[in-house]
Amino acid sequence: MTLSIYNTLTRTKEEFRPIEPGKVRMYVCGPTVYDYIHIGNSRPVIFFDAVRRYLEFSGYDVKYVVNFTDVDDKLIKRSEERGIPVPELASTYIQAFLKDSEALRADKALHPRVTENIEEIIAFIAGLVENGSAYESGGDVFFRTKAYPKYGQISHKNLDELQHGIRIEVDERKESPHDFVLWKKAKPGEIRWPSPWGDGRPGWHIECSAMAAKYLGETIDIHGGGEDLEFPHHECEAAQSEALTGKPLARYWMHNRYLNIAGEKMSKSLGNGLSVRAILQSAKPEAIRYVILSTHYRNPINFNDESLKQGEAGVERLNNSFTNLIHRLQILTEEKSGWKPDSDEALDALIADGNRDDAEESVREASRALNDFVARMDDDFNTPDAITAMFDLAAATNKYLLAEQASVQVLQILRRGFERMDSVLGLLYSAEPSAEDAEIEQLIEDRQEARRTRNFGRADEIRNELTERGIILEDTPQGIRWRRK
Ligand SMILES: [Zn+2]
């Protein structure tokens, strides 16, 4: 099996071939840090991190860059409104973004900032001016789109169509209405840096070209972002980079579709908080990941209370299966003193070999589920079908756990299957025992104590409470063991 990616550039699914074998260089346009991230912004954060995770799962060494736009019109406007300097405002929301992406378990990117790369950006623009691809006009610098015949390659539009399709304001400083700004002259009182064209700051598009080149090289493997960035942002990035280096900026261009928020009902129940941090106050991060990943990235998501509930229910089912499995494994291995676990490599070999005739049925099922998972992810990152494969593994696990006798090795193989899939999907709760687990352990202990002191009324009460919470108690020679229904 090989990985295929839908490339916006060619509008087809193509086999993925990295520039350098075994390595992937990937750039995704990051947030403009003037506010908290909205649930809609969490889609590229979670999805492209899953791409990064899957590439690593497949054995690639991935260098992943997501920039911070920490100076632009929106930041300047908000800084004026609040009377806070731009760097201070940016720093607040950068910290908030890092915290949110950590909570969403999507925090493994390198994050260069525009304001830390001004020198590289100026050098990039100077190179474009020098080779005739850009021109200065009244302290601003513009890209000369007429000098770049491939303009329109990403959005599949030609300049004439653009002329008719989009309202373009006449700007006398420009040679052509399609020309876009690379360097903006500073207005009085605005944040500024000196440049060969006078004081000013970079335009938006140029930052990504300059930072992708600096951190990843002239041509990168994958460039990603939301569909709204296809035009003009990515079109402009591609034009600038190729006009300077003579090489394409990226081999594969990937775009995720929008997340739509279903109207009033949603905003009422969640207050005004459609920011990730507000939603995280009442929802588990894994449930948000589930909502995002259970729709293919090239389809729109309709986000509402119902989808969040389904997300909670979905991760609950997967986690119950996994927790019960780990619990059974712990009990069995505690019984066997001096027992040593099989290495992950040995387990991977057993899973890979799961179709041999003498393999247990559950091992065959685990093997099939993992193969499905890989096949679906290889097909343009089909995360919804990959989640289905994880449910297949959970079903095989639940069935196996009903058996009177369980083999440690089979349990380990099932566990390893979960861990492999979850290294990409991130749907299993953190490994630390939850507060609820601790509460349940405490209740079981209290019940034992009640029985010892012949307080059977209390013991029954606790048993009923546990039953109501979906906890099943089993008396075994090794003591009480519990699992979720
Ligand atoms: Zn960008």
XYZ file of C-alpha atoms in Angstrom, residues 173-427:
255
model
C -0.339 52.596 -7.200
C -0.580 49.201 -8.930
C 0.329 48.301 -12.502
C -2.453 45.699 -12.564
C -5.424 45.189 -10.238
C -4.182 41.623 -9.532
C -0.863 42.787 -8.161
C -0.695 42.199 -4.441
C 1.250 43.861 -1.670
C 4.538 42.457 -0.379
C 5.570 45.391 1.803
C 3.242 47.946 3.351
C 4.335 51.464 4.109
C 3.719 52.300 7.795
C 0.963 54.741 8.652
C 1.744 57.247 11.420
C 1.977 55.559 14.803
C 1.917 52.011 13.382
C 4.365 49.273 14.288
C 7.220 49.391 11.734
C 10.581 48.061 10.588
C 13.132 49.827 8.371
C 13.537 48.518 4.818
C 15.116 49.569 1.498
C 11.680 51.010 0.594
C 11.196 52.940 3.812
C 9.588 52.015 7.143
C 6.784 49.513 7.013
C 5.819 45.910 7.584
C 5.358 42.765 5.476
C 2.148 41.962 3.617
C 0.423 38.736 4.621
C 1.307 36.338 1.767
C 5.049 36.953 1.731
C 5.590 35.744 5.296
C 4.693 32.150 4.428
C 6.963 32.054 1.367
C 9.873 33.428 3.385
C 9.338 31.203 6.429
C 8.707 28.023 4.417
C 11.996 28.657 2.577
C 13.921 29.407 5.757
C 12.651 26.521 7.889
C 11.946 23.855 5.261
C 13.763 24.687 2.016
C 12.879 26.024 -1.427
C 10.494 23.217 -2.351
C 8.520 21.476 0.364
C 6.506 18.260 0.210
C 3.114 19.277 1.594
C 1.541 22.696 1.938
C -1.790 22.785 3.751
C -4.498 25.100 4.975
C -8.216 25.774 4.954
C -10.089 26.040 1.653
C -10.487 29.788 2.209
C -6.722 30.122 1.760
C -6.669 28.565 -1.703
C -7.212 31.979 -3.258
C -5.667 34.451 -2.994
C -3.290 33.454 -0.184
C -1.827 30.222 -1.552
C -1.924 31.472 -5.117
C 0.207 34.420 -4.044
C 2.564 32.272 -1.968
C 3.163 29.930 -4.908
C 3.772 32.868 -7.260
C 6.254 34.641 -4.975
C 8.279 31.539 -4.205
C 8.564 30.289 -7.754
C 9.272 33.777 -9.080
C 12.253 33.978 -6.730
C 13.697 30.466 -6.784
C 12.483 29.166 -10.147
C 11.218 26.097 -8.286
C 7.696 25.194 -7.170
C 6.939 26.022 -3.533
C 5.209 22.714 -2.803
C 4.575 19.362 -4.443
C 1.230 18.618 -2.793
C -1.294 21.287 -1.859
C -3.960 20.153 0.597
C -7.073 22.079 1.641
C -9.602 21.211 4.308
C -13.228 22.269 3.894
C -15.099 24.535 6.272
C -16.682 23.715 9.571
C -20.209 25.144 9.580
C -21.809 26.110 12.812
C -25.455 25.280 13.013
C -27.117 28.487 13.964
C -28.643 29.902 17.053
C -29.330 26.787 19.055
C -25.648 26.045 19.321
C -24.643 29.498 20.396
C -27.403 29.576 23.010
C -26.434 26.360 24.716
C -22.738 27.152 24.608
C -23.185 30.793 25.467
C -21.177 33.065 23.241
C -18.339 30.604 23.496
C -17.538 28.988 20.239
C -13.921 29.389 21.100
C -12.103 26.113 21.645
C -11.410 27.007 25.263
C -15.082 27.700 25.992
C -16.165 24.401 24.424
C -13.446 22.568 26.360
C -15.054 23.662 29.616
C -17.882 21.234 29.029
C -16.557 18.837 26.390
C -13.632 16.461 26.352
C -10.833 17.313 23.910
C -11.110 13.766 22.530
C -14.765 14.444 21.678
C -13.746 17.523 19.673
C -11.084 15.454 17.905
C -13.732 12.822 17.172
C -16.084 15.407 15.657
C -13.325 16.805 13.451
C -11.861 13.458 12.387
C -15.134 11.605 11.834
C -15.738 13.660 8.682
C -13.366 13.442 5.726
C -11.315 16.629 5.486
C -12.601 17.357 1.985
C -16.216 17.383 3.194
C -17.797 20.168 5.227
C -18.612 19.562 8.907
C -21.854 20.748 10.424
C -20.957 21.425 13.996
C -23.737 21.515 16.578
C -24.703 20.196 20.003
C -25.733 16.892 18.477
C -22.371 16.312 16.793
C -20.597 17.083 20.036
C -22.847 14.586 21.868
C -22.097 11.955 19.250
C -18.419 12.727 19.692
C -18.678 12.200 23.455
C -20.561 8.928 22.966
C -18.101 7.677 20.351
C -14.988 8.263 22.417
C -16.740 6.821 25.459
C -17.347 3.516 23.646
C -13.759 3.278 22.443
C -12.384 4.176 25.851
C -14.600 1.720 27.721
C -13.356 -1.074 25.553
C -9.735 -0.019 25.991
C -10.033 0.523 29.764
C -11.649 -2.873 30.274
C -8.878 -4.454 28.240
C -6.135 -2.786 30.285
C -7.879 -3.729 33.505
C -8.074 -7.403 32.553
C -4.462 -7.331 31.450
C -3.366 -5.832 34.767
C -5.173 -8.483 36.767
C -3.762 -11.320 34.696
C -0.215 -10.056 34.764
C -0.349 -9.380 38.499
C -1.252 -13.038 38.955
C 1.842 -14.122 37.068
C 4.780 -13.052 39.155
C 8.016 -12.755 37.244
C 6.120 -12.349 33.948
C 7.742 -10.128 31.331
C 5.708 -8.300 28.686
C 6.353 -8.942 25.001
C 8.123 -6.065 23.275
C 6.068 -3.791 21.052
C 8.107 -4.989 18.057
C 7.274 -8.611 18.839
C 3.593 -7.695 19.139
C 3.706 -5.781 15.850
C 5.145 -8.879 14.189
C 2.328 -10.996 15.639
C -0.289 -8.520 14.398
C 1.313 -8.374 10.959
C 1.264 -12.160 10.931
C -2.297 -12.287 12.220
C -3.727 -14.073 9.215
C -1.836 -17.288 9.747
C -4.088 -20.300 10.228
C -3.233 -21.023 13.835
C -3.784 -17.446 15.012
C -6.609 -16.935 17.454
C -9.737 -15.400 16.031
C -9.257 -12.197 18.058
C -5.716 -11.832 16.761
C -6.977 -12.208 13.202
C -9.625 -9.577 13.883
C -7.075 -7.181 15.364
C -4.829 -7.728 12.393
C -7.662 -7.102 9.944
C -8.728 -3.933 11.763
C -5.183 -2.534 11.724
C -4.766 -3.363 8.025
C -8.060 -1.607 7.283
C -6.940 1.362 9.311
C -3.753 1.695 7.265
C -5.544 1.190 3.945
C -8.103 3.871 4.762
C -5.526 6.379 5.991
C -3.385 5.683 2.926
C -6.367 6.680 0.822
C -6.050 10.455 1.187
C -6.264 10.381 5.000
C -9.733 8.893 5.288
C -10.041 9.443 9.039
C -13.779 8.568 9.319
C -13.110 5.069 7.965
C -10.005 4.820 10.140
C -12.241 5.470 13.163
C -14.542 2.678 11.944
C -11.510 0.358 11.937
C -10.860 1.353 15.558
C -14.465 0.432 16.399
C -13.921 -2.951 14.728
C -10.957 -3.482 17.029
C -13.094 -2.433 20.018
C -15.785 -4.945 18.974
C -13.186 -7.740 18.743
C -11.872 -6.710 22.163
C -15.303 -6.627 23.803
C -16.013 -10.086 22.471
C -12.711 -11.453 23.718
C -13.192 -9.946 27.166
C -16.380 -11.970 27.628
C -14.368 -15.190 27.527
C -13.803 -16.980 30.807
C -10.120 -17.491 30.057
C -8.012 -14.824 28.428
C -4.467 -15.063 27.159
C -2.065 -12.296 28.145
C -0.562 -12.331 24.688
C -3.884 -11.865 22.908
C -4.760 -9.043 25.295
C -1.397 -7.459 24.582
C -1.948 -7.710 20.840
C -5.322 -6.012 21.192
C -3.779 -3.320 23.366
C -1.006 -2.746 20.866
C -3.584 -2.414 18.068
C -5.394 0.290 20.030
C -2.170 2.132 20.756
C -1.043 2.045 17.122
C -4.315 3.492 15.868
C -4.515 5.989 18.672
C -1.047 7.319 17.932
C -2.750 8.809 14.854
C -6.315 9.508 16.024
C -5.730 10.569 19.646
C -9.159 9.446 20.865
